[in-house]
XYZ file of C-alpha atoms in Angstrom:
576
model
C 0.000 0.000 0.000
C 1.037 3.614 -0.622
C 2.743 5.522 2.157
C 2.391 9.191 3.147
C 3.650 11.405 5.943
C 1.636 11.051 9.124
C 1.036 14.806 9.022
C -0.551 14.518 5.577
C -2.759 11.723 6.861
C -4.024 14.114 9.562
C -4.964 16.671 6.922
C -6.899 13.970 5.067
C -8.826 13.242 8.262
C -9.683 16.927 8.633
C -10.912 17.023 5.034
C -13.100 13.989 5.667
C -14.761 15.904 8.505
C -15.387 18.905 6.266
C -12.851 21.133 8.047
C -11.966 23.955 5.676
C -9.869 26.236 7.881
C -7.677 26.141 10.988
C -6.822 28.995 13.379
C -3.368 29.155 14.905
C 0.299 30.111 14.941
C 3.092 28.032 13.442
C 6.240 27.136 15.340
C 8.935 24.517 15.714
C 6.970 21.831 17.547
C 3.992 21.972 15.166
C 5.665 22.922 11.885
C 5.349 19.473 10.301
C 1.545 19.736 10.621
C 1.661 23.276 9.228
C 3.745 21.990 6.314
C 1.084 19.367 5.605
C -1.567 22.106 5.672
C 0.505 24.155 3.239
C 0.337 21.347 0.722
C -3.470 21.285 1.005
C -4.095 25.025 1.309
C -6.710 24.987 -1.449
C -8.839 22.687 0.705
C -7.970 23.910 4.209
C -7.014 27.525 4.825
C -4.622 28.300 7.663
C -5.667 31.493 9.495
C -2.552 32.963 11.099
C -3.751 34.863 14.187
C -1.515 37.058 16.333
C -2.255 35.330 19.646
C -3.233 31.738 20.354
C -6.103 32.829 22.621
C -7.728 34.386 19.561
C -7.289 31.078 17.709
C -9.284 29.079 20.246
C -11.859 31.835 20.827
C -12.410 32.110 17.073
C -12.728 28.335 16.757
C -15.348 28.314 19.526
C -17.313 31.153 17.928
C -17.221 29.437 14.532
C -18.836 26.341 16.015
C -21.477 28.329 17.911
C -22.489 29.853 14.573
C -22.278 26.877 12.246
C -22.409 23.725 14.366
C -19.256 22.538 12.574
C -16.196 21.764 14.650
C -13.674 24.585 15.018
C -9.967 23.759 14.934
C -7.134 25.568 16.734
C -3.430 24.805 16.434
C -0.332 25.896 18.326
C 3.106 24.926 19.476
C 3.518 23.288 22.851
C 4.601 25.145 25.978
C 3.643 28.826 25.863
C 1.420 28.496 22.804
C -0.546 25.662 24.345
C -1.057 27.643 27.540
C -2.358 30.640 25.575
C -5.077 28.454 24.048
C -6.764 27.706 27.355
C -9.139 30.664 27.474
C -10.894 29.829 24.210
C -10.852 26.141 25.068
C -12.715 26.814 28.300
C -15.158 29.020 26.405
C -15.908 26.059 24.128
C -16.146 23.661 27.056
C -18.499 25.810 29.101
C -20.724 26.742 26.157
C -20.763 23.061 25.155
C -19.473 23.253 21.595
C -17.061 20.809 19.921
C -13.503 21.941 19.325
C -10.361 20.209 18.082
C -7.013 21.415 19.391
C -3.775 20.223 17.770
C -0.799 21.001 19.988
C 2.876 20.451 19.300
C 5.338 18.933 21.739
C 9.103 18.495 21.915
C 10.563 15.517 19.974
C 9.850 12.099 21.463
C 13.478 11.296 22.210
C 13.802 14.436 24.355
C 10.678 13.855 26.442
C 11.087 14.196 30.215
C 14.537 15.766 29.864
C 13.594 19.289 30.970
C 14.051 20.447 27.390
C 13.334 23.961 26.120
C 9.592 24.791 26.338
C 8.735 21.347 27.710
C 5.635 21.454 29.887
C 3.255 18.738 31.029
C 0.727 19.610 28.343
C -1.549 16.663 28.986
C -1.933 17.629 32.650
C -2.677 21.255 31.731
C -5.571 20.192 29.496
C -6.977 17.482 31.751
C -9.828 19.580 33.140
C -10.841 21.334 29.936
C -10.853 18.377 27.528
C -13.304 15.550 26.905
C -10.531 13.848 24.909
C -6.853 14.339 25.723
C -4.190 12.095 24.217
C -0.523 12.361 23.300
C 0.724 10.525 20.221
C 3.518 7.987 20.772
C 3.739 6.380 17.282
C 3.208 7.821 13.793
C 0.609 5.185 12.893
C -1.620 6.440 15.717
C -1.836 10.001 14.490
C -4.662 9.909 11.902
C -6.640 7.367 13.932
C -6.413 9.429 17.112
C -7.334 12.681 15.348
C -10.379 10.970 13.834
C -11.365 9.623 17.241
C -10.819 13.049 18.794
C -13.220 14.720 16.363
C -15.855 12.041 16.900
C -15.597 12.454 20.651
C -15.754 16.255 20.455
C -18.997 16.053 18.480
C -20.489 13.309 20.640
C -19.667 14.954 23.975
C -19.915 18.567 22.751
C -16.535 19.490 24.149
C -12.860 20.065 23.499
C -10.673 17.288 22.077
C -6.904 17.657 22.389
C -4.263 15.803 20.395
C -0.670 16.400 21.517
C 1.824 15.736 18.731
C 5.582 15.397 19.389
C 7.528 17.263 16.728
C 9.106 14.217 15.087
C 5.890 12.185 14.678
C 4.211 13.869 11.656
C 7.282 13.587 9.421
C 7.300 9.786 9.551
C 5.938 7.727 6.660
C 2.927 5.532 7.404
C 0.619 3.351 5.342
C -2.122 5.517 3.849
C -5.256 3.971 5.360
C -7.425 7.072 5.686
C -10.633 6.645 3.737
C -11.355 9.548 1.429
C -15.092 9.690 2.104
C -16.569 9.356 5.532
C -19.920 10.435 6.898
C -19.608 12.596 9.977
C -21.108 10.902 13.000
C -23.971 12.799 14.542
C -24.356 13.065 18.327
C -26.586 10.374 19.760
C -30.227 11.499 19.945
C -32.442 10.368 22.799
C -35.950 9.257 21.843
C -39.004 10.943 23.342
C -41.194 9.186 25.899
C -44.910 9.476 25.078
C -46.210 9.270 28.699
C -43.940 12.187 29.642
C -45.250 14.209 26.716
C -48.870 13.457 27.653
C -48.223 14.480 31.259
C -46.709 17.744 30.049
C -49.750 18.460 27.871
C -52.002 18.013 30.911
C -49.963 20.515 32.939
C -50.025 23.053 30.127
C -53.785 22.704 29.694
C -54.514 23.351 33.369
C -52.081 26.249 33.932
C -53.237 29.885 34.086
C -49.888 31.676 34.213
C -47.322 29.557 32.353
C -43.946 30.993 31.314
C -41.360 29.545 28.960
C -37.594 29.956 29.380
C -35.609 29.026 26.268
C -31.877 28.591 25.719
C -29.413 27.562 23.043
C -30.931 24.083 22.935
C -33.784 25.627 20.936
C -31.650 27.296 18.251
C -32.727 24.681 15.727
C -36.330 24.878 16.910
C -37.104 28.559 16.255
C -40.298 27.826 14.330
C -41.455 25.352 16.974
C -40.836 27.834 19.823
C -42.897 30.436 17.983
C -45.733 28.046 17.172
C -45.860 26.704 20.745
C -45.960 30.177 22.296
C -48.642 31.407 19.899
C -50.895 28.356 20.241
C -51.004 28.533 24.040
C -50.564 32.307 24.550
C -47.456 31.714 26.650
C -44.943 34.502 27.365
C -41.380 33.582 26.441
C -38.081 34.738 27.885
C -34.574 33.582 27.074
C -31.166 33.063 28.566
C -28.436 35.429 27.359
C -27.063 33.201 24.557
C -30.625 32.430 23.504
C -31.259 35.998 22.344
C -32.575 36.022 18.777
C -34.275 32.638 18.899
C -37.571 34.449 19.503
C -37.888 37.813 17.696
C -37.389 40.687 20.147
C -40.403 42.517 18.746
C -42.789 39.561 19.028
C -45.652 40.410 21.364
C -45.139 37.181 23.367
C -41.434 37.783 24.017
C -40.333 39.381 27.299
C -36.589 39.531 26.655
C -33.831 38.057 28.760
C -34.134 36.919 32.343
C -31.550 37.803 34.975
C -29.535 40.755 36.207
C -29.068 42.155 32.709
C -32.538 41.110 31.580
C -35.839 42.987 31.569
C -38.135 43.960 34.407
C -41.209 42.396 32.685
C -39.384 39.062 32.441
C -38.493 39.176 36.133
C -42.043 40.031 37.176
C -43.671 37.424 34.922
C -41.356 34.737 36.263
C -42.317 35.567 39.853
C -46.057 35.382 39.036
C -45.917 32.089 37.101
C -47.771 28.941 38.102
C -45.942 26.741 35.566
C -42.345 26.979 34.365
C -41.287 25.431 31.075
C -37.483 25.162 30.879
C -36.570 24.286 27.312
C -33.027 23.692 26.084
C -31.214 25.624 28.800
C -29.107 25.134 31.899
C -29.921 28.511 33.472
C -27.883 28.766 36.693
C -29.369 31.766 38.527
C -31.976 30.114 40.713
C -32.993 33.355 42.450
C -34.631 34.500 39.196
C -36.728 31.338 38.852
C -40.153 31.009 40.513
C -40.360 29.117 43.786
C -42.717 26.230 44.520
C -44.292 25.984 41.062
C -44.689 23.032 38.755
C -42.025 22.660 36.100
C -41.735 20.957 32.716
C -38.156 20.550 31.548
C -37.174 19.567 27.998
C -33.508 18.574 27.945
C -31.328 16.519 25.612
C -28.859 15.530 28.359
C -30.466 13.401 31.103
C -27.815 14.448 33.633
C -29.126 18.021 33.595
C -32.715 17.066 34.332
C -33.807 18.788 37.557
C -30.403 20.383 38.031
C -31.695 23.965 38.352
C -35.331 23.519 39.435
C -37.467 20.717 40.807
C -39.092 19.012 37.837
C -42.694 17.833 37.739
C -42.404 16.367 34.232
C -39.075 15.755 32.555
C -38.888 15.217 28.797
C -35.545 13.836 27.682
C -35.030 14.499 24.009
C -34.785 17.033 21.219
C -36.629 20.315 21.867
C -37.741 20.607 18.240
C -39.559 17.263 18.347
C -40.914 17.752 21.861
C -42.356 21.209 21.186
C -43.947 20.012 17.953
C -45.738 17.225 19.852
C -46.938 19.511 22.643
C -48.198 22.095 20.153
C -50.143 19.470 18.221
C -51.743 17.850 21.262
C -52.493 20.696 23.667
C -55.675 22.775 23.929
C -55.328 26.077 22.096
C -55.585 29.268 24.179
C -56.537 32.497 22.407
C -57.195 34.923 25.236
C -54.854 34.534 28.221
C -55.109 37.537 30.594
C -51.661 36.781 32.029
C -50.013 37.158 28.608
C -51.943 40.364 27.954
C -50.618 41.857 31.196
C -47.075 40.760 30.328
C -47.371 42.274 26.858
C -48.528 45.578 28.319
C -45.557 45.603 30.696
C -43.216 44.911 27.798
C -44.649 47.778 25.773
C -43.867 50.096 28.683
C -40.368 48.628 28.942
C -39.621 49.280 25.255
C -40.897 52.834 25.681
C -38.287 53.331 28.401
C -35.576 51.802 26.230
C -36.500 54.081 23.313
C -36.156 57.072 25.637
C -32.655 55.935 26.589
C -31.584 55.444 22.963
C -32.844 58.916 22.048
C -30.558 60.634 24.562
C -28.566 63.457 22.949
C -26.046 63.937 25.712
C -22.411 64.826 26.040
C -20.525 62.585 26.623
C -22.322 60.149 24.327
C -24.828 57.726 25.851
C -23.924 54.084 25.011
C -27.599 53.466 24.260
C -27.399 55.984 21.404
C -24.587 53.896 19.912
C -26.801 50.799 19.970
C -29.470 52.769 18.138
C -27.031 53.390 15.291
C -25.883 49.766 15.241
C -29.513 48.766 14.881
C -30.099 51.317 12.122
C -27.302 50.071 9.850
C -27.736 46.357 10.611
C -28.798 44.030 7.825
C -31.698 41.662 8.346
C -29.277 38.759 8.794
C -26.442 40.636 10.512
C -24.235 38.741 12.956
C -23.497 40.499 16.249
C -20.397 39.440 18.184
C -20.636 40.870 21.677
C -17.979 41.207 24.363
C -18.259 40.837 28.114
C -19.063 43.793 30.368
C -21.377 46.727 29.785
C -21.371 45.835 26.074
C -23.358 42.738 26.993
C -25.906 44.830 28.880
C -26.396 47.462 26.192
C -26.686 44.946 23.348
C -28.883 42.454 25.180
C -31.253 45.117 26.423
C -31.508 47.473 23.435
C -30.809 45.492 20.260
C -33.933 44.157 18.583
C -33.012 40.937 16.804
C -34.984 38.807 14.400
C -34.684 35.100 13.748
C -32.250 35.669 10.865
C -29.723 37.358 13.142
C -27.029 35.632 15.154
C -25.914 36.809 18.592
C -22.485 35.597 19.730
C -21.320 35.845 23.338
C -19.038 34.060 25.759
C -22.024 32.928 27.789
C -20.706 30.698 30.569
C -17.033 31.625 30.816
C -17.775 35.312 30.279
C -14.281 36.064 29.052
C -13.330 39.577 28.052
C -11.869 39.945 24.575
C -14.257 37.499 22.871
C -15.962 39.912 20.442
C -13.153 40.456 17.921
C -12.289 36.737 17.617
C -16.009 36.033 17.241
C -16.268 38.626 14.474
C -13.290 37.145 12.618
C -14.832 33.673 12.795
C -18.221 35.033 11.710
C -16.848 36.626 8.560
C -14.903 33.478 7.682
C -18.001 31.332 8.229
C -20.385 33.659 6.377
C -18.431 36.016 4.092
C -21.598 37.445 2.548
C -23.241 38.447 5.825
C -22.685 41.692 7.700
C -20.668 41.301 10.922
C -20.689 43.860 13.738
C -18.759 43.497 16.983
C -19.306 45.506 20.160
C -16.828 45.810 23.005
C -15.536 48.171 25.645
C -12.068 49.656 25.487
C -10.912 47.336 28.277
C -11.989 44.192 26.431
C -10.794 45.336 23.009
C -7.324 46.219 24.292
C -6.890 42.586 25.370
C -7.026 41.291 21.789
C -6.586 44.397 19.657
C -3.506 42.943 17.985
C -5.771 40.652 15.969
C -7.499 43.532 14.230
C -4.376 43.184 12.087
C -5.509 39.620 11.321
C -8.821 40.940 10.002
C -6.920 43.416 7.833
C -4.488 40.808 6.542
C -7.280 38.463 5.461
C -9.422 41.333 4.169
C -12.386 40.640 6.434
C -14.847 43.560 6.310
C -15.978 43.789 9.937
C -17.411 46.785 11.791
C -15.854 46.814 15.269
C -17.563 49.255 17.637
C -15.503 50.196 20.710
C -17.108 51.998 23.654
C -14.267 54.053 25.134
C -14.612 55.407 28.658
C -11.131 54.720 30.084
C -12.449 52.345 32.724
C -13.850 48.887 33.397
C -17.461 50.047 33.670
C -19.124 46.775 34.572
C -16.623 46.198 37.385
C -17.252 49.767 38.531
C -20.924 49.067 39.144
C -20.281 45.609 40.568
C -18.132 47.300 43.215
C -20.814 49.893 43.899
C -23.598 47.302 44.158
C -21.590 45.625 46.921
C -21.059 48.910 48.760
C -17.370 49.080 47.826
C -15.421 52.140 46.732
C -14.233 52.089 43.131
C -10.597 51.071 42.831
C -8.327 49.601 40.147
C -10.811 50.121 37.303
C -9.272 53.048 35.416
C -6.946 52.877 32.419
C -5.523 55.324 29.926
C -7.048 56.445 26.668
C -6.170 54.808 23.340
C -7.215 56.303 20.037
C -8.405 53.109 18.403
C -9.258 54.946 15.184
C -5.608 55.852 14.691
C -4.690 52.268 15.568
C -7.055 50.993 12.876
C -5.377 53.195 10.291
C -1.930 52.042 11.450
C -2.994 48.430 10.852
C -4.248 49.216 7.351
C -7.958 49.365 8.165
C -10.376 52.258 8.505
C -10.860 54.156 11.754
C -13.404 56.641 13.065
C -13.349 58.399 16.435
C -16.650 59.879 17.585
C -16.937 62.345 20.450
C -20.308 63.970 19.709
C -23.730 62.356 19.419
C -24.476 64.448 16.338
C -21.683 62.670 14.434
C -22.839 59.113 15.140
C -25.263 58.724 12.256
C -22.837 59.884 9.560
C -20.005 57.722 10.889
C -22.083 54.546 11.087
C -23.468 55.170 7.601
C -19.932 55.565 6.255
C -18.675 52.477 8.085
C -21.399 50.352 6.541
C -20.260 51.420 3.084
C -16.581 50.698 3.779
C -15.528 47.384 2.314
C -12.714 46.782 4.789
C -12.128 46.146 8.495
C -13.333 49.165 10.486
C -13.028 50.406 14.054
C -15.577 52.952 15.291
C -14.105 54.341 18.510
C -16.917 56.078 20.419
C -16.089 58.151 23.486
C -19.017 57.352 25.770
C -20.258 58.607 29.104
C -18.237 56.938 31.891
C -21.189 57.445 34.237
C -23.670 55.488 32.081
C -24.914 52.855 34.502
C -25.812 49.302 33.405
C -28.594 49.038 35.970
C -30.193 45.623 36.533
C -33.497 45.210 34.725
C -35.055 44.757 38.148
C -33.134 46.257 41.084
C -33.561 43.965 44.082
C -33.268 45.082 47.714
C -29.715 43.786 48.277
C -28.474 45.796 45.297
C -30.291 48.920 46.483
C -28.667 48.556 49.911
C -25.273 48.121 48.256
C -25.621 51.307 46.217
C -26.707 53.198 49.338
C -23.668 51.918 51.245
C -21.426 53.007 48.355
C -22.922 56.532 48.472
C -22.334 56.787 52.219
C -18.731 55.516 52.031
C -17.961 57.890 49.152
C -19.228 60.858 51.171
C -17.484 59.871 54.405
C -14.172 58.496 53.089
C -13.642 60.463 49.868
C -15.465 63.653 50.926
C -17.525 63.868 47.734
C -20.969 63.042 46.381
C -20.865 60.079 43.993
C -22.306 60.425 40.518
C -25.318 58.143 40.296
C -27.757 57.104 37.528
C -30.848 59.247 36.884
C -33.316 58.836 39.747
C -36.138 58.165 37.271
C -34.308 55.100 35.900
C -33.520 53.813 39.380
C -37.110 54.182 40.565
C -38.554 52.568 37.431
C -36.380 49.497 37.795
C -36.711 49.198 41.575
C -40.497 49.410 42.029
């Protein structure tokens, strides 16, 4: 039989799994794999990022968007360590990822050689598959097994490859056509479905909480809600599954969610948890019946006591319930929720219309919304950017909303935008981040320029870590360690070869965003925003109110000044 390099056999495995690009940095301990990729660059494109963290964050974002496995590659030692942040993002948001990591040559193992670290031990917690190659013949087989496991367990698979292994000749046994294995699907149980129908029929104030497990069931979520007149709310990463402007949708639940969602949840007599693992139990209703639809049996009843548990696919389960339940066309509870939501959107429109100096972040969201295409992809960073986008952006079912949901890692928006444009080159991509988050990964704006990826990157500049600022205040602490210097990101964009705009006046926002949409290149819109713009909780609870009061008192007594606080009208609206 014919022989090929083990590294080339790996590339054939990747092709079989429909991998068409890899994010990473080359280097001595992985160069034989990179050389194999070079020979197949028409089939698999190597995306050279500037930092390995961006490689794994981009790979995770790519999978969140497409469902296809993302691949990151790096040398061992320092490069491998840099990958961890994006790997944990993939792990915690439950998306498959393949990580190919170099290692020192086999004959130098355990000799305290240059850059030698215990890579396998480092990845033990983050990976669902974690193996180091010892013989060339293993390499394609192990990579194939790694990808299968990543898909099956929806997690990170790591293959550690000593530098000398890929260059060896092996028998070419990789089949050229192979059907990707789908994750195992659990069948629905009819008695459970019938019991759920009975609960739905008898409830007066049901609410539905959806998560990413319903992304492929958008039509079914809509049909279910409309047939039974049930108000719907979503977890953060579930934004966009239900259209924001639908009369049955109450927005997100939680600290950065809406007041109507909070109030509806507290009034409910039946909770339907569908395709989510929502962790904040204080926002869920107490002592009410619960129907949970969940694909993973181990998560059944994890967050709330379950009256009826349906193990299986949410798309199939919702279709059954919709077909078999008694239609409701006039539910007073939904009407009250809808009225509350109309009031909420009126408040949000007031915020977005603010013509203040410095610029209100909400006014920036208004312009993002105005220029956004019907199928625009929004890649959102962690911090106040998450609050402003979640609360004010109105998404439809053709949009995508990318966040680092469970890990909540700063610096995720730019890598997500890069991955989005690679995955869908014909769709508009807009990222939103604060200056603190963007400065963590700003070097990879140069990656977007190099690969000619037209992305609009909006940076909210206020020279501080705003979300941390208000976290400190909510706990009654004085603000400390949150300030940083100013960077003119517009000039930085130009220095990298992209287009940059710096906006300091609200009156200039519309023209700048219009121009940025027309630019066919990577863009940074650097907006100097009000550092006192407060990301208030949708519903301010008593503990938070006490914390803010304590902060005010400490500021007056210890710093001899009156703290700048949000408008009293906003505070009162969201407290009572």
